[in-house]
């Protein structure tokens, strides 16, 4: 019997999930709500927004959906999985109490402290005066974080007290992030290589996914402002498998055990952002969902059956101890529109997608795309596409991905040219 699936969300992450699900032998119809123009070529689009929790559950019930996979964090934090489970529907994603790990950075810190998970020193404040006093006492550099969800914009890495003060004022006095900025964390700045560690969790079972590395800054050489992610690669050659197992224990298993002690069962993705500091790995933050663009490089490498894994986790059933991956790497390059990340440009015609997708090993995932009145594919947001390529080596994957990027054009397109470069150098040194 085939399983009909609903994927909630409309970005590159959801497009990659759909591509992975469609490779599964047991897949039936695939719906995406609300999706985007590119996803519409691979799934049936449903015009229901990701924050319409009841509308999504009504649809799943009406269509006999066997599995709903929730992409973005906001509906999970708002309790979409609770709504689904309350109606007897099978859903992949944690309940609101588990999603609070991403929904409240202060809560995540408290869980980490109870579970003995290494992380940066931090203090939480609910008013400007006490935060400012703490800032004067401890100085900069410091990281200022709005506690709640702020669409990826609530974190400032401040090099000076003035920068930190401006970020505090934005949260407390200008109320830029609304309720998400009612509580603010001042956190020690951690230095070191960053690692994205994603694991599928099914109550007490943990299935770690392959390591990935994300590039947050807009320009080559990690210059310029932070973005939602400009590219990614997997695996991460600088992390050896025994170290990785240790990090999974430290960051994921301890968290799942701590949540379980508190009576919270977690069924979904637990994603730890890790910094490999000189004094060992430390957890920077938790997310309660697949990463974007991490998913766009993990799914092309996954050889295990994605549908079976997600179904098992959604039902709280046993997971395999590990997944199967292509031995070669995957490199993903994000193409963003003019002005990103400060603004974005819509309506620019995108050309060259078919030629890029036809290249060996290359897949193109759509994030911000739409169709104009003439039926042309146009930009519709900041991050527009992720071009991903697998290869036998980082050298080959990078060659393929940048050939793909070179064939795609739209006015004002921006991308980084150094995605996976360090990994390629490491690979050449080993050869
Ligand atoms: N790649 C960062 C994120 O998904 O939050």
XYZ file of C-alpha atoms and ligand atoms in Angstrom:
436
model
C 0.000 0.000 0.000
C 1.338 3.392 -0.985
C 1.478 6.368 1.388
C 0.177 9.762 0.331
C 2.335 12.523 1.788
C 1.795 16.202 2.564
C 4.918 18.368 2.925
C 4.304 21.669 4.711
C 6.400 24.675 3.652
C 7.617 26.231 0.444
C 11.397 26.464 0.235
C 14.475 24.626 -0.963
C 14.384 22.369 2.091
C 10.852 21.197 1.257
C 11.757 20.762 -2.419
C 14.694 18.530 -1.437
C 12.502 16.516 0.957
C 10.003 15.950 -1.843
C 12.791 14.825 -4.177
C 13.961 12.320 -1.506
C 10.449 11.068 -0.733
C 9.736 10.478 -4.409
C 12.638 8.019 -4.574
C 10.920 5.835 -1.936
C 9.253 2.660 -3.202
C 6.162 3.169 -1.044
C 5.360 6.758 -2.021
C 1.869 7.631 -3.251
C 0.601 11.107 -4.082
C 2.824 13.984 -2.925
C 1.240 17.296 -1.912
C 2.980 20.474 -0.801
C 1.354 23.357 1.078
C 1.880 26.023 -0.080
C 5.038 25.108 -2.077
C 6.390 27.324 -4.861
C 6.512 27.349 -8.660
C 9.463 24.938 -8.870
C 8.014 22.511 -6.332
C 4.830 22.556 -8.428
C 6.668 20.510 -11.077
C 7.287 17.691 -8.563
C 4.273 17.810 -6.215
C 0.613 18.827 -6.206
C 0.460 22.324 -4.717
C -2.180 23.018 -2.088
C -2.951 26.697 -1.399
C -2.887 26.438 2.391
C -0.376 28.528 4.325
C 2.040 26.807 6.705
C 0.547 28.730 9.652
C -3.030 27.568 8.990
C -2.816 24.636 11.402
C -6.475 23.632 11.237
C -6.618 24.071 7.447
C -3.653 21.707 7.069
C -5.174 19.091 9.368
C -8.559 19.362 7.584
C -6.810 18.765 4.262
C -4.817 15.781 5.584
C -7.997 14.220 6.981
C -10.019 14.849 3.832
C -7.344 13.415 1.485
C -6.408 10.450 3.693
C -2.801 11.644 3.966
C -0.644 8.906 5.526
C 2.240 11.179 6.543
C 2.577 14.933 6.941
C 6.148 16.273 7.051
C 6.490 19.772 8.511
C 9.403 21.800 7.105
C 9.496 25.193 8.878
C 9.836 25.890 12.588
C 7.017 28.428 13.044
C 4.093 25.965 12.669
C 5.882 23.441 14.895
C 6.395 26.027 17.632
C 2.739 27.020 17.178
C 1.698 23.384 17.789
C 0.837 21.969 14.351
C 2.046 18.495 15.386
C -0.219 18.598 18.473
C -3.205 19.528 16.294
C -2.458 16.618 13.936
C -1.816 14.052 16.700
C -4.943 15.223 18.529
C -6.898 14.230 15.419
C -5.145 10.873 15.009
C -3.094 12.032 11.984
C 0.484 10.836 11.419
C 2.909 13.765 11.427
C 6.694 14.111 11.330
C 7.724 16.980 13.611
C 7.905 17.580 17.341
C 5.024 18.776 19.479
C 5.112 22.370 20.721
C 6.861 21.391 23.970
C 9.743 19.803 22.010
C 9.815 22.596 19.417
C 10.377 25.056 22.290
C 14.059 24.107 21.980
C 14.034 26.363 18.923
C 11.136 28.595 19.994
C 12.938 29.837 23.112
C 16.709 30.183 23.277
C 16.468 30.688 27.049
C 14.608 27.357 27.365
C 17.266 25.632 25.223
C 20.001 27.010 27.509
C 18.140 25.775 30.551
C 17.808 22.271 29.033
C 21.519 22.283 28.145
C 22.450 23.306 31.689
C 20.323 20.497 33.200
C 21.694 17.919 30.757
C 25.338 18.995 31.165
C 25.714 19.929 27.493
C 28.693 22.210 26.745
C 27.539 25.585 25.415
C 28.500 29.262 25.587
C 27.995 31.188 28.835
C 24.783 33.194 28.615
C 22.472 35.317 30.727
C 18.818 36.135 29.973
C 17.186 39.545 30.510
C 13.673 40.888 30.294
C 14.472 44.624 30.476
C 16.905 46.998 28.819
C 18.373 48.409 32.054
C 19.649 45.132 33.475
C 20.894 43.916 30.072
C 22.790 47.198 29.597
C 24.339 46.901 33.095
C 25.486 43.333 32.313
C 26.949 44.543 29.027
C 28.951 47.265 30.766
C 30.256 44.789 33.316
C 31.252 42.057 30.820
C 32.060 44.075 27.673
C 32.299 42.921 24.030
C 32.524 40.875 21.873
C 29.156 39.428 22.769
C 26.245 37.799 20.963
C 22.819 39.383 21.431
C 19.949 36.977 20.793
C 16.214 37.580 20.817
C 14.737 34.635 22.718
C 11.953 33.720 20.292
C 11.576 33.097 16.559
C 12.653 36.112 14.538
C 12.816 34.693 10.993
C 16.589 34.260 11.284
C 17.145 37.960 12.041
C 17.227 38.015 15.859
C 20.948 37.334 16.389
C 23.659 40.034 16.399
C 27.321 39.173 16.791
C 28.530 42.445 18.322
C 32.228 43.375 18.318
C 31.713 46.525 20.406
C 29.509 47.616 23.306
C 27.835 50.169 21.017
C 26.825 47.457 18.518
C 25.488 45.290 21.322
C 23.633 48.243 22.811
C 21.980 48.986 19.454
C 20.801 45.364 19.256
C 19.402 45.540 22.810
C 17.547 48.731 21.970
C 16.048 47.126 18.865
C 14.647 44.308 20.979
C 13.537 46.107 24.134
C 12.805 49.680 23.050
C 11.952 49.500 19.320
C 10.247 46.085 19.774
C 11.585 45.110 16.313
C 10.908 41.423 16.968
C 7.685 41.886 18.941
C 7.187 39.231 21.617
C 10.166 37.236 20.286
C 12.388 39.998 21.720
C 10.741 40.271 25.169
C 13.538 38.155 26.582
C 17.078 38.676 25.295
C 20.189 36.564 25.830
C 23.685 37.993 26.086
C 25.976 35.169 25.169
C 29.684 34.504 24.997
C 30.974 34.522 21.396
C 32.243 31.071 20.451
C 35.098 30.772 17.983
C 35.769 27.779 15.774
C 34.524 25.814 12.815
C 30.751 25.416 12.617
C 29.042 22.089 12.133
C 25.383 21.252 11.472
C 24.413 18.028 13.176
C 20.943 16.783 12.299
C 19.384 13.664 13.737
C 16.037 11.981 13.205
C 14.535 11.311 16.618
C 11.734 8.857 17.379
C 11.139 9.103 21.132
C 14.190 7.217 22.506
C 15.703 6.265 19.109
C 18.231 8.527 17.439
C 19.366 8.266 13.826
C 22.199 10.751 13.193
C 22.399 12.146 9.675
C 25.721 12.848 7.951
C 27.594 15.961 9.077
C 27.129 19.146 7.066
C 28.661 22.586 7.030
C 26.673 25.712 6.264
C 27.975 29.122 5.089
C 26.081 31.926 6.812
C 27.725 35.066 5.410
C 26.707 36.542 2.070
C 30.182 37.009 0.542
C 33.192 34.792 -0.170
C 35.667 34.414 2.673
C 32.839 34.669 5.241
C 32.498 38.422 4.714
C 29.386 40.597 4.894
C 26.138 40.192 6.798
C 24.593 36.927 7.966
C 21.998 35.230 5.770
C 19.726 32.202 6.063
C 22.606 30.197 4.504
C 24.444 30.676 1.184
C 25.657 27.136 0.653
C 26.536 23.884 2.293
C 28.437 20.661 1.886
C 28.404 17.166 3.318
C 30.241 15.217 4.679
C 32.672 17.373 6.669
C 36.165 15.897 6.208
C 37.625 17.702 9.238
C 35.295 15.754 11.569
C 36.355 12.144 12.078
C 33.678 9.534 12.617
C 34.643 8.729 16.236
C 34.540 12.443 17.110
C 31.180 12.680 15.366
C 29.702 9.848 17.460
C 30.905 11.664 20.587
C 29.263 14.912 19.447
C 26.000 13.061 18.717
C 26.034 11.687 22.279
C 26.851 15.035 23.760
C 24.463 17.217 21.812
C 21.592 14.977 20.696
C 21.276 11.946 22.990
C 21.707 14.011 26.166
C 19.016 16.427 24.958
C 16.570 13.655 24.057
C 17.131 12.045 27.476
C 16.626 15.358 29.257
C 13.387 16.005 27.345
C 12.221 12.479 28.143
C 12.915 13.079 31.874
C 10.608 16.086 31.566
C 7.882 13.980 29.940
C 8.406 15.373 26.418
C 8.537 12.867 23.594
C 10.298 14.170 20.482
C 9.452 12.874 17.005
C 11.146 14.860 14.305
C 14.504 16.391 13.481
C 16.715 17.636 16.267
C 19.342 19.881 14.692
C 22.238 21.104 16.802
C 24.402 23.974 15.575
C 27.855 23.126 16.927
C 31.030 25.176 17.189
C 34.238 23.156 17.333
C 36.056 25.423 19.817
C 39.631 24.987 21.051
C 38.194 23.582 24.278
C 35.951 21.076 22.473
C 32.571 21.051 20.727
C 29.911 23.381 22.111
C 26.255 23.680 21.163
C 25.385 27.075 19.741
C 21.658 26.486 19.308
C 18.990 23.885 18.624
C 16.515 23.758 15.778
C 13.508 21.460 15.696
C 13.429 20.842 11.914
C 15.561 20.086 8.870
C 18.125 22.781 8.018
C 18.043 24.916 4.898
C 20.341 24.533 2.907
C 21.621 21.434 4.809
C 18.698 19.360 3.507
C 19.611 20.245 -0.069
C 22.999 18.506 0.349
C 21.927 15.668 2.655
C 19.010 14.355 0.598
C 20.999 13.953 -2.659
C 23.472 11.788 -0.673
C 20.862 9.703 1.169
C 20.503 6.123 -0.069
C 18.221 4.867 2.720
C 14.456 5.037 2.213
C 13.430 8.508 3.433
C 9.710 7.715 3.603
C 10.309 4.651 5.801
C 12.522 6.642 8.184
C 10.120 9.577 8.518
C 7.115 7.269 8.947
C 8.884 5.296 11.694
C 9.795 8.496 13.558
C 6.296 9.942 13.178
C 4.871 6.741 14.717
C 7.447 6.549 17.536
C 8.847 3.287 16.130
C 12.420 1.995 16.217
C 14.902 3.668 13.844
C 17.961 2.069 12.230
C 21.209 2.991 14.011
C 22.603 4.612 10.883
C 21.588 5.644 7.383
C 23.254 4.822 4.061
C 24.941 7.616 2.101
C 26.734 7.990 -1.208
C 30.436 7.741 -0.419
C 31.112 10.912 -2.415
C 30.222 14.390 -1.181
C 27.494 16.832 -2.124
C 28.027 20.581 -2.490
C 25.100 23.038 -2.611
C 25.310 26.669 -3.739
C 22.489 29.115 -2.998
C 21.598 31.683 -5.662
C 20.039 34.769 -4.081
C 18.258 37.763 -5.566
C 19.492 41.343 -5.792
C 19.715 43.139 -2.442
C 19.661 39.997 -0.276
C 19.925 39.782 2.731
C 18.841 43.394 3.459
C 16.033 43.177 0.886
C 15.086 41.005 -2.058
C 14.073 41.459 -5.659
C 10.990 39.808 -7.151
C 9.881 39.212 -10.720
C 13.285 38.735 -12.406
C 13.055 36.042 -15.103
C 15.169 32.953 -14.342
C 16.849 31.242 -17.312
C 18.946 28.132 -17.789
C 17.307 25.815 -15.250
C 16.754 22.934 -17.642
C 20.323 22.974 -18.893
C 21.660 23.066 -15.321
C 19.396 20.220 -14.126
C 20.503 18.088 -17.094
C 24.151 18.091 -15.923
C 25.380 14.859 -14.394
C 24.927 14.760 -10.601
C 23.176 18.161 -10.465
C 19.779 18.901 -8.882
C 18.170 22.323 -8.580
C 15.905 23.051 -5.602
C 13.584 26.049 -5.619
C 13.245 28.407 -2.640
C 11.818 31.726 -3.814
C 10.359 31.206 -7.282
C 6.989 32.029 -8.854
C 5.400 32.039 -12.273
C 4.577 35.379 -13.921
C 1.555 36.089 -16.136
C 3.512 35.006 -19.194
C 4.176 31.630 -17.562
C 7.874 32.378 -17.035
C 9.687 31.359 -13.881
C 10.693 34.446 -11.876
C 12.395 35.289 -8.577
C 10.107 35.642 -5.546
C 12.241 36.185 -2.473
C 15.769 36.464 -1.100
C 17.087 32.967 -1.512
C 15.884 31.831 -4.938
C 17.489 28.443 -5.691
C 19.956 25.930 -4.322
C 22.002 24.163 -6.968
C 23.391 20.901 -5.546
C 25.789 18.392 -7.051
C 27.129 15.036 -5.929
C 30.476 13.768 -7.168
C 33.160 11.207 -6.455
C 35.232 13.921 -4.741
C 34.830 17.512 -3.576
C 36.731 18.544 -6.689
C 34.188 16.844 -8.946
C 31.126 17.962 -6.929
C 32.351 21.584 -6.956
C 33.086 21.484 -10.684
C 29.605 20.160 -11.378
C 27.776 22.544 -9.045
C 29.530 25.639 -10.364
C 28.920 24.504 -13.961
C 25.212 24.345 -13.015
C 25.261 27.771 -11.370
C 27.031 29.182 -14.442
C 24.170 28.084 -16.698
C 21.476 29.800 -14.591
C 20.900 33.532 -14.825
C 18.577 36.232 -13.497
C 19.085 39.967 -13.009
C 21.088 40.751 -9.874
C 21.821 37.090 -9.051
C 24.351 36.600 -6.265
C 26.180 33.477 -5.106
C 29.357 32.580 -3.260
C 32.196 31.033 -5.238
C 33.974 29.337 -2.311
C 31.426 26.744 -1.152
C 33.252 23.497 -0.341
C 36.632 25.033 -1.183
C 38.216 24.250 2.207
C 36.976 20.656 2.007
C 38.451 20.332 -1.486
C 41.812 21.610 -0.226
C 41.703 19.123 2.685
C 40.956 16.355 0.178
C 43.903 17.383 -2.045
C 46.276 17.402 0.950
C 45.209 13.839 1.838
C 45.768 12.597 -1.739
N 21.075 26.483 7.859
C 20.565 27.150 8.978
C 19.183 26.807 9.349
O 18.537 25.998 8.717
O 18.710 27.344 10.347
